[in-house]
Amino acid sequence: MTDTFLKQGEIISFIGRTDLTEALKRYETPFFLYSGESIINRYNFIKQFIKWKNIKIFYAMKSNYHPQILEILRNEGCGIDAVSPAEVFLALKCGFTPDRVIFTSNNSTDEEISEISRTGVLINIDSLSRLEKYGRKYQGTDICLRFNTDVVAGEHSHIQTGGPKTKFGILLSDVEKVLQICGKYSLKVIGVHKHAGSGISDKSKFIQSMKNLLSIALKENFPDLKFIDLGGGFKVKYHPEEADVDYDEFGETAGNVFKEFCDNYGRQLSLYIEPGKFLTSEAGIFLVQVNTLKKNKERNIAGVNSGFTHLMRPVLYNAYHHIINISNPDGELRVYDICGNICESGDCFAVDRLIPEIREGDFLAIMNAGAYCFSMASIYNMRPLPREIFFIKVNLNLAI
Ligand code: LLP
């Protein structure tokens, strides 16, 4: 066995542009290809659709922490939503100042909290237990509080983070207990936060969870508020035939709700949002090569040189990722199961998928691979991580 088989993923970045033909000539599959330009476009779009002048964006870096992506977002003025000490440290290392990072803790240890508090990054606390322990140790400091706004939203039960079944957030009905602890330790609540789920297609649920959060963000409860943080969850289109989300209409409603809130509060607060998928999902494609065709009774199986260890969303959330046969885009349509090289039956990128005829050696492009793909990868079965290649401009003209 050579070292190649054990090699970890490589991170490669280019300032220039590429297209698929060029990338496939230069790099062996499997690899992720990211377009910086796509992320910048999405950033500029999300910044303007919520109609509020003081809006700040904190990129949920868990969706993709490629350093070049962090760098372009930093240059655009974006902040960071971090959920582990390592994410905080990477953000700081990539040049984000502590005031541009928020750490949302969930079941963190005392040690982790003291490490983060030494950095000066604001901590978003999501349980009464942590609030009590934090207050005892860090009296008189600024904090943010995460609430469970009691709305169940998101594209799969694993990624719904509100309502009666979630582990996240402080119950809205516990606000009196929160006030009592904050009073006891003179904690200054400068922000309240919610994140209802990922891939929220029903905008009315997003607005409802926003209203529920605002219902406890009263001046008599929290007189020191500087911001309200609505979390992430902005849905992106995974299926080409899916309708586009009308974000302008949504942004208008959110802006009006927030204006009314601020008028009552008596101060124009900042509005924070924490998109992950919205910024990075469409910016990435994953390139794999077919090495085995086989038939199991009626099933056409196309086996590729990667597996759920590299892109696990289909297995974990039954997620749809569009797949294009870039080597034979005009081939006759046939139905395939596109399966990986991992020793588990569920290891398929797609089942019963209509796709132009696949031949051994063909390259397939798996779309929407920029968010929660490489960042959730593992080396299960001792399969090495794939390369991640970043270009500022990628020509996504897929036919090669
Ligand atoms: N803020 C907080 C506190 C979060 O927990 C998350 C995501 C976000 C923001 C960003 O959510 P987004 O805008 O990306 O939906 N692995 C799953 C998604 C898990 C999301 C976890 N938290 C997936 O592949 O669909």
Short mmCIF file of C-alpha atoms and ligand atoms in Angstrom, two decimals:
data_model
loop_
_atom_site.label_atom_id
_atom_site.label_comp_id
_atom_site.label_asym_id
_atom_site.label_seq_id
_atom_site.Cartn_x
_atom_site.Cartn_y
_atom_site.Cartn_z
CA MET A 1 0.00 0.00 0.00
CA THR A 2 1.35 3.42 -0.87
CA ASP A 3 1.02 6.69 1.00
CA THR A 4 -1.44 7.91 -1.61
CA PHE A 5 -4.13 5.67 -0.22
CA LEU A 6 -3.82 7.16 3.24
CA LYS A 7 -3.44 10.79 2.18
CA GLN A 8 -5.82 13.32 3.69
CA GLY A 9 -7.72 15.81 1.53
CA GLU A 10 -5.65 18.57 0.04
CA ILE A 11 -6.76 22.18 0.05
CA ILE A 12 -5.89 23.98 -3.17
CA SER A 13 -6.77 27.61 -3.98
CA PHE A 14 -6.43 29.71 -7.10
CA ILE A 15 -7.17 33.34 -7.67
CA GLY A 16 -7.81 32.76 -11.39
CA ARG A 17 -10.57 31.03 -13.29
CA THR A 18 -11.10 27.52 -14.57
CA ASP A 19 -13.63 25.38 -16.34
CA LEU A 20 -14.47 21.75 -15.88
CA THR A 21 -12.46 20.42 -18.78
CA GLU A 22 -9.37 22.12 -17.45
CA ALA A 23 -9.96 20.99 -13.87
CA LEU A 24 -10.57 17.38 -14.90
CA LYS A 25 -7.34 17.39 -16.92
CA ARG A 26 -5.37 18.70 -13.97
CA TYR A 27 -6.83 16.78 -11.03
CA GLU A 28 -7.79 13.22 -10.39
CA THR A 29 -11.35 12.67 -9.21
CA PRO A 30 -12.94 12.68 -6.73
CA PHE A 31 -12.64 16.39 -5.95
CA PHE A 32 -14.76 19.33 -4.90
CA LEU A 33 -14.61 22.43 -7.05
CA TYR A 34 -15.69 25.74 -5.49
CA SER A 35 -16.49 29.06 -7.13
CA GLY A 36 -15.66 32.16 -5.07
CA GLU A 37 -17.65 34.35 -7.43
CA SER A 38 -20.82 32.40 -6.73
CA ILE A 39 -20.39 32.92 -2.97
CA ILE A 40 -19.82 36.66 -3.39
CA ASN A 41 -22.96 36.93 -5.55
CA ARG A 42 -25.03 35.09 -2.98
CA TYR A 43 -23.61 37.27 -0.20
CA ASN A 44 -24.57 40.45 -2.04
CA PHE A 45 -28.03 39.07 -2.73
CA ILE A 46 -28.80 38.07 0.86
CA LYS A 47 -27.47 41.38 2.17
CA GLN A 48 -30.05 43.33 0.24
CA PHE A 49 -33.20 41.22 0.40
CA ILE A 50 -34.03 41.79 4.06
CA LYS A 51 -35.17 45.38 4.10
CA TRP A 52 -33.31 46.66 7.12
CA LYS A 53 -30.39 49.04 6.90
CA ASN A 54 -28.46 47.65 9.80
CA ILE A 55 -28.21 44.02 8.77
CA LYS A 56 -25.10 41.97 9.57
CA ILE A 57 -24.29 38.59 8.15
CA PHE A 58 -22.48 35.92 10.13
CA TYR A 59 -21.49 33.04 7.85
CA ALA A 60 -22.24 29.62 9.38
CA MET A 61 -18.76 28.30 8.71
CA LYS A 62 -19.78 24.73 9.57
CA SER A 63 -21.18 24.54 6.04
CA ASN A 64 -17.71 24.87 4.53
CA TYR A 65 -14.55 26.06 6.25
CA HIS A 66 -12.24 26.18 3.25
CA PRO A 67 -9.87 29.05 4.26
CA GLN A 68 -10.25 30.77 0.89
CA ILE A 69 -14.02 30.92 1.38
CA LEU A 70 -13.49 32.45 4.82
CA GLU A 71 -11.10 34.95 3.31
CA ILE A 72 -13.39 36.16 0.54
CA LEU A 73 -16.26 36.54 2.99
CA ARG A 74 -14.03 38.41 5.41
CA ASN A 75 -13.08 40.81 2.62
CA GLU A 76 -16.76 41.36 1.89
CA GLY A 77 -17.32 42.43 5.53
CA CYS A 78 -19.05 39.25 6.68
CA GLY A 79 -18.80 37.87 10.24
CA ILE A 80 -18.70 34.26 11.45
CA ASP A 81 -21.14 32.00 13.27
CA ALA A 82 -18.92 29.41 14.97
CA VAL A 83 -20.05 26.36 16.93
CA SER A 84 -16.83 24.86 18.31
CA PRO A 85 -13.58 26.21 19.73
CA ALA A 86 -11.74 25.01 16.61
CA GLU A 87 -14.11 26.98 14.38
CA VAL A 88 -13.53 30.08 16.51
CA PHE A 89 -9.76 29.65 16.32
CA LEU A 90 -9.80 29.07 12.56
CA ALA A 91 -11.90 32.20 12.05
CA LEU A 92 -9.49 34.26 14.18
CA LYS A 93 -6.53 32.77 12.34
CA CYS A 94 -8.12 33.76 9.04
CA GLY A 95 -8.21 37.38 10.18
CA PHE A 96 -11.72 37.84 11.59
CA THR A 97 -11.49 40.10 14.62
CA PRO A 98 -13.23 38.76 17.78
CA ASP A 99 -16.07 41.28 17.43
CA ARG A 100 -16.94 39.66 14.08
CA VAL A 101 -17.38 36.17 15.51
CA ILE A 102 -20.23 34.73 17.59
CA PHE A 103 -19.82 31.39 19.34
CA THR A 104 -23.09 29.48 19.66
CA SER A 105 -22.51 26.91 22.34
CA ASN A 106 -24.37 23.66 22.71
CA ASN A 107 -23.39 21.21 25.45
CA SER A 108 -19.97 22.85 25.72
CA THR A 109 -17.62 22.02 28.57
CA ASP A 110 -16.45 24.55 31.19
CA GLU A 111 -13.01 24.37 29.62
CA GLU A 112 -14.32 25.21 26.17
CA ILE A 113 -16.25 28.18 27.53
CA SER A 114 -13.19 29.54 29.32
CA GLU A 115 -11.06 29.09 26.20
CA ILE A 116 -13.56 31.03 24.11
CA SER A 117 -14.06 33.75 26.70
CA ARG A 118 -10.30 34.42 26.66
CA THR A 119 -10.56 35.28 22.95
CA GLY A 120 -13.11 38.06 23.50
CA VAL A 121 -15.64 36.38 21.19
CA LEU A 122 -19.29 36.81 22.25
CA ILE A 123 -20.87 33.62 23.61
CA ASN A 124 -24.41 32.65 22.70
CA ILE A 125 -25.76 30.58 25.61
CA ASP A 126 -28.46 28.00 25.00
CA SER A 127 -29.40 26.47 28.37
CA LEU A 128 -30.27 27.64 31.90
CA SER A 129 -27.60 25.34 33.28
CA ARG A 130 -24.86 26.97 31.19
CA LEU A 131 -26.22 30.43 31.95
CA GLU A 132 -25.95 29.80 35.69
CA LYS A 133 -22.39 28.41 35.42
CA TYR A 134 -21.35 31.19 33.07
CA GLY A 135 -22.84 33.91 35.30
CA ARG A 136 -21.08 32.58 38.39
CA LYS A 137 -17.69 32.77 36.67
CA TYR A 138 -18.05 35.82 34.39
CA GLN A 139 -20.20 38.29 36.33
CA GLY A 140 -21.04 41.57 34.63
CA THR A 141 -20.09 40.46 31.09
CA ASP A 142 -21.98 40.70 27.79
CA ILE A 143 -23.84 37.66 26.49
CA CYS A 144 -26.26 36.54 23.83
CA LEU A 145 -29.08 34.07 24.58
CA ARG A 146 -30.43 31.40 22.25
CA PHE A 147 -34.15 30.65 22.53
CA ASN A 148 -36.25 27.78 21.22
CA THR A 149 -39.06 29.65 19.50
CA ASP A 150 -41.34 26.63 19.44
CA VAL A 151 -41.68 26.47 15.66
CA VAL A 152 -40.76 23.23 13.89
CA ALA A 153 -39.17 24.03 10.52
CA GLY A 154 -36.51 22.64 8.19
CA GLU A 155 -36.18 20.14 5.36
CA HIS A 156 -35.58 17.02 7.47
CA SER A 157 -36.28 16.07 11.09
CA HIS A 158 -32.53 15.87 11.84
CA ILE A 159 -32.12 19.54 11.01
CA GLN A 160 -35.20 21.03 12.66
CA THR A 161 -33.99 22.93 15.69
CA GLY A 162 -37.16 24.36 17.23
CA GLY A 163 -40.19 22.87 18.94
CA PRO A 164 -40.70 20.17 21.57
CA LYS A 165 -38.21 17.61 20.25
CA THR A 166 -35.04 19.64 19.92
CA LYS A 167 -32.02 19.85 22.23
CA PHE A 168 -31.39 23.49 21.29
CA GLY A 169 -32.21 26.75 23.00
CA ILE A 170 -33.88 28.03 26.14
CA LEU A 171 -37.67 27.75 26.28
CA LEU A 172 -39.48 31.05 25.79
CA SER A 173 -41.53 30.16 28.87
CA ASP A 174 -38.30 30.15 30.93
CA VAL A 175 -37.69 33.83 30.37
CA GLU A 176 -38.43 34.67 34.04
CA LYS A 177 -35.74 32.20 35.15
CA VAL A 178 -33.35 33.76 32.63
CA LEU A 179 -34.00 37.23 34.03
CA GLN A 180 -33.45 36.03 37.55
CA ILE A 181 -30.05 34.45 36.72
CA CYS A 182 -28.96 37.45 34.66
CA GLY A 183 -29.98 39.78 37.48
CA LYS A 184 -28.11 37.73 40.08
CA TYR A 185 -24.84 37.92 38.11
CA SER A 186 -25.33 41.35 36.45
CA LEU A 187 -25.05 39.75 33.01
CA LYS A 188 -25.72 42.15 30.16
CA VAL A 189 -27.83 40.54 27.45
CA ILE A 190 -26.84 42.36 24.27
CA GLY A 191 -28.46 39.94 21.82
CA VAL A 192 -31.16 37.30 21.59
CA HIS A 193 -30.92 34.51 19.04
CA LYS A 194 -32.88 31.74 17.41
CA HIS A 195 -32.16 29.25 14.66
CA ALA A 196 -35.28 27.32 13.75
CA GLY A 197 -33.88 24.83 11.26
CA SER A 198 -32.07 24.37 7.98
CA GLY A 199 -33.70 24.60 4.55
CA ILE A 200 -36.89 26.35 5.65
CA SER A 201 -39.17 26.40 2.62
CA ASP A 202 -42.25 27.70 4.45
CA LYS A 203 -41.41 31.36 4.96
CA SER A 204 -44.39 31.84 7.28
CA LYS A 205 -42.63 29.52 9.76
CA PHE A 206 -39.52 31.66 9.63
CA ILE A 207 -41.58 34.79 10.25
CA GLN A 208 -43.52 33.08 13.06
CA SER A 209 -40.34 32.01 14.84
CA MET A 210 -38.99 35.56 14.43
CA LYS A 211 -42.18 36.99 15.97
CA ASN A 212 -42.02 34.49 18.85
CA LEU A 213 -38.45 35.56 19.61
CA LEU A 214 -39.37 39.23 19.44
CA SER A 215 -42.27 38.62 21.83
CA ILE A 216 -39.83 38.13 24.73
CA ALA A 217 -37.24 40.68 23.53
CA LEU A 218 -38.99 43.47 25.39
CA LYS A 219 -37.21 46.48 26.80
CA GLU A 220 -38.42 45.61 30.32
CA ASN A 221 -36.81 42.16 30.00
CA PHE A 222 -33.64 43.04 28.11
CA PRO A 223 -32.86 46.80 28.18
CA ASP A 224 -29.32 46.42 26.75
CA LEU A 225 -30.09 44.73 23.44
CA LYS A 226 -27.90 45.69 20.49
CA PHE A 227 -29.08 43.02 18.07
CA ILE A 228 -31.56 40.29 17.29
CA ASP A 229 -30.08 37.22 15.62
CA LEU A 230 -32.44 35.21 13.40
CA GLY A 231 -30.01 32.39 12.67
CA GLY A 232 -29.78 30.67 9.29
CA GLY A 233 -31.99 28.22 7.45
CA PHE A 234 -32.56 30.07 4.16
CA LYS A 235 -33.60 27.41 1.70
CA VAL A 236 -31.70 26.81 -1.50
CA LYS A 237 -32.86 25.00 -4.59
CA TYR A 238 -31.49 21.45 -4.87
CA HIS A 239 -33.77 20.16 -7.63
CA PRO A 240 -33.71 21.98 -10.99
CA GLU A 241 -37.49 21.85 -11.16
CA GLU A 242 -38.04 23.17 -7.65
CA ALA A 243 -39.66 26.62 -7.53
CA ASP A 244 -37.41 29.50 -6.53
CA VAL A 245 -38.03 30.87 -3.04
CA ASP A 246 -39.39 34.40 -3.32
CA TYR A 247 -36.89 36.08 -1.03
CA ASP A 248 -37.89 39.63 -1.92
CA GLU A 249 -41.38 39.16 -0.55
CA PHE A 250 -39.99 37.40 2.52
CA GLY A 251 -37.41 40.17 3.09
CA GLU A 252 -40.09 42.82 2.87
CA THR A 253 -42.22 41.08 5.54
CA ALA A 254 -39.24 40.46 7.83
CA GLY A 255 -38.19 44.12 7.47
CA ASN A 256 -41.68 45.35 8.39
CA VAL A 257 -41.95 43.04 11.40
CA PHE A 258 -38.57 44.20 12.61
CA LYS A 259 -39.35 47.88 12.09
CA GLU A 260 -42.48 47.60 14.20
CA PHE A 261 -40.50 45.79 16.89
CA CYS A 262 -37.75 48.43 16.98
CA ASP A 263 -40.30 51.26 17.09
CA ASN A 264 -41.83 49.67 20.18
CA TYR A 265 -38.46 48.86 21.71
CA GLY A 266 -37.45 52.48 21.28
CA ARG A 267 -34.13 51.89 19.53
CA GLN A 268 -33.07 50.81 16.05
CA LEU A 269 -31.31 47.50 16.72
CA SER A 270 -29.11 45.52 14.35
CA LEU A 271 -30.51 42.46 12.67
CA TYR A 272 -28.13 39.51 12.40
CA ILE A 273 -28.55 36.45 10.19
CA GLU A 274 -26.37 33.35 9.93
CA PRO A 275 -26.66 31.73 6.50
CA GLY A 276 -24.62 28.65 5.66
CA LYS A 277 -26.23 26.76 2.78
CA PHE A 278 -27.50 29.92 1.17
CA LEU A 279 -23.95 31.17 0.61
CA THR A 280 -22.07 27.99 -0.21
CA SER A 281 -24.36 25.21 -1.41
CA GLU A 282 -24.57 26.25 -5.06
CA ALA A 283 -20.93 27.30 -5.16
CA GLY A 284 -19.63 23.75 -5.11
CA ILE A 285 -19.75 20.71 -7.35
CA PHE A 286 -18.34 17.30 -6.64
CA LEU A 287 -16.71 15.39 -9.48
CA VAL A 288 -16.58 11.59 -9.46
CA GLN A 289 -15.83 8.95 -12.07
CA VAL A 290 -17.79 5.79 -12.88
CA ASN A 291 -15.64 2.68 -12.68
CA THR A 292 -18.16 -0.19 -12.59
CA LEU A 293 -21.47 -0.84 -14.31
CA LYS A 294 -23.53 -3.78 -13.13
CA LYS A 295 -27.08 -5.06 -13.17
CA ASN A 296 -28.94 -6.42 -10.17
CA LYS A 297 -32.08 -7.89 -11.77
CA GLU A 298 -33.86 -4.76 -12.98
CA ARG A 299 -31.50 -2.27 -11.38
CA ASN A 300 -28.77 -0.49 -13.31
CA ILE A 301 -25.98 0.21 -10.89
CA ALA A 302 -23.30 2.76 -11.70
CA GLY A 303 -20.44 2.46 -9.20
CA VAL A 304 -18.20 5.49 -8.66
CA ASN A 305 -14.85 6.23 -7.02
CA SER A 306 -16.31 7.99 -3.96
CA GLY A 307 -19.01 7.35 -1.40
CA PHE A 308 -21.08 8.73 1.45
CA THR A 309 -17.90 9.42 3.38
CA HIS A 310 -17.37 12.35 1.00
CA LEU A 311 -20.95 13.52 0.57
CA MET A 312 -23.36 12.08 3.09
CA ARG A 313 -26.44 14.29 2.69
CA PRO A 314 -28.38 11.72 0.58
CA VAL A 315 -27.76 9.00 3.19
CA LEU A 316 -28.28 11.14 6.26
CA TYR A 317 -31.22 13.30 5.20
CA ASN A 318 -32.51 11.52 2.11
CA ALA A 319 -31.41 14.70 0.35
CA TYR A 320 -31.68 15.14 -3.40
CA HIS A 321 -28.50 16.21 -5.19
CA HIS A 322 -28.81 16.70 -8.91
CA ILE A 323 -26.32 14.60 -10.89
CA ILE A 324 -25.15 15.34 -14.43
CA ASN A 325 -23.34 12.94 -16.71
CA ILE A 326 -20.91 15.47 -18.05
CA SER A 327 -19.22 12.94 -20.35
CA ASN A 328 -22.43 12.04 -22.17
CA PRO A 329 -24.95 14.84 -21.60
CA ASP A 330 -26.97 14.00 -24.71
CA GLY A 331 -27.08 10.23 -24.16
CA GLU A 332 -30.35 8.31 -24.08
CA LEU A 333 -32.08 8.66 -20.70
CA ARG A 334 -31.96 5.57 -18.46
CA VAL A 335 -32.68 4.87 -14.81
CA TYR A 336 -29.69 4.24 -12.51
CA ASP A 337 -28.71 3.78 -8.91
CA ILE A 338 -25.51 5.78 -8.48
CA CYS A 339 -23.59 4.00 -5.76
CA GLY A 340 -20.34 4.62 -3.90
CA ASN A 341 -17.36 2.53 -2.82
CA ILE A 342 -18.20 2.23 0.89
CA CYS A 343 -19.04 -1.11 2.44
CA GLU A 344 -22.66 -0.30 3.34
CA SER A 345 -25.86 -0.92 1.36
CA GLY A 346 -27.13 2.62 1.88
CA ASP A 347 -24.10 4.06 0.13
CA CYS A 348 -25.88 5.65 -2.85
CA PHE A 349 -25.82 9.22 -4.13
CA ALA A 350 -29.07 8.61 -5.99
CA VAL A 351 -31.60 5.80 -6.40
CA ASP A 352 -33.88 5.37 -9.45
CA ARG A 353 -32.40 8.41 -11.11
CA LEU A 354 -33.11 9.21 -14.74
CA ILE A 355 -29.83 10.23 -16.33
CA PRO A 356 -28.20 10.10 -19.80
CA GLU A 357 -26.61 6.72 -20.50
CA ILE A 358 -23.61 6.11 -18.27
CA ARG A 359 -20.49 4.33 -19.53
CA GLU A 360 -17.51 3.16 -17.46
CA GLY A 361 -15.05 6.05 -17.34
CA ASP A 362 -17.72 8.76 -17.49
CA PHE A 363 -17.42 11.74 -15.17
CA LEU A 364 -20.45 12.70 -13.08
CA ALA A 365 -20.99 16.10 -11.49
CA ILE A 366 -22.90 16.12 -8.20
CA MET A 367 -24.43 19.55 -7.77
CA ASN A 368 -25.00 21.73 -4.68
CA ALA A 369 -21.90 20.26 -3.10
CA GLY A 370 -20.56 23.43 -1.49
CA ALA A 371 -22.41 23.18 1.84
CA TYR A 372 -22.27 20.39 4.40
CA CYS A 373 -20.46 17.99 2.08
CA PHE A 374 -16.70 18.14 2.63
CA SER A 375 -17.27 19.64 6.08
CA MET A 376 -19.11 16.46 7.13
CA ALA A 377 -16.72 14.05 5.40
CA SER A 378 -14.94 11.23 7.20
CA ILE A 379 -12.33 8.59 6.51
CA TYR A 380 -14.63 5.64 7.33
CA ASN A 381 -13.43 2.47 5.56
CA MET A 382 -10.05 4.28 5.52
CA ARG A 383 -10.99 6.07 2.33
CA PRO A 384 -8.94 9.26 2.07
CA LEU A 385 -10.64 12.64 1.99
CA PRO A 386 -10.95 14.18 -1.46
CA ARG A 387 -9.28 17.37 -2.67
CA GLU A 388 -11.05 20.70 -2.40
CA ILE A 389 -10.16 23.08 -5.17
CA PHE A 390 -11.14 26.72 -5.02
CA PHE A 391 -11.13 29.13 -7.95
CA ILE A 392 -12.45 32.67 -7.92
CA LYS A 393 -14.23 31.94 -11.19
CA VAL A 394 -15.43 28.54 -12.35
CA ASN A 395 -17.13 28.14 -15.66
CA LEU A 396 -19.92 25.76 -14.77
CA ASN A 397 -20.65 24.97 -18.38
CA LEU A 398 -20.85 21.30 -17.62
CA ALA A 399 -20.57 19.51 -20.95
CA ILE A 400 -16.98 18.42 -21.60
N1 LLP B 1 -26.91 29.13 12.83
C1 LLP B 1 -26.92 28.06 13.64
C2 LLP B 1 -26.92 28.27 15.09
C3 LLP B 1 -26.93 26.78 13.10
O1 LLP B 1 -26.96 25.72 13.91
C4 LLP B 1 -26.92 26.61 11.70
C5 LLP B 1 -26.91 25.28 11.10
C6 LLP B 1 -26.90 27.75 10.89
C7 LLP B 1 -26.91 29.00 11.49
C8 LLP B 1 -26.87 27.69 9.38
O2 LLP B 1 -27.93 27.02 8.81
P1 LLP B 1 -28.11 27.00 7.22
O3 LLP B 1 -28.26 28.44 6.76
O4 LLP B 1 -26.88 26.42 6.63
O5 LLP B 1 -29.30 26.20 6.97
N2 LLP B 1 -25.89 19.31 7.79
C9 LLP B 1 -27.22 19.80 7.46
C10 LLP B 1 -27.44 21.19 7.95
C11 LLP B 1 -27.17 21.35 9.43
C12 LLP B 1 -27.31 22.75 9.89
C13 LLP B 1 -26.80 22.88 11.29
N3 LLP B 1 -26.91 24.21 11.79
C14 LLP B 1 -27.48 19.67 5.96
O6 LLP B 1 -26.60 19.22 5.24
O7 LLP B 1 -28.57 19.96 5.49
#
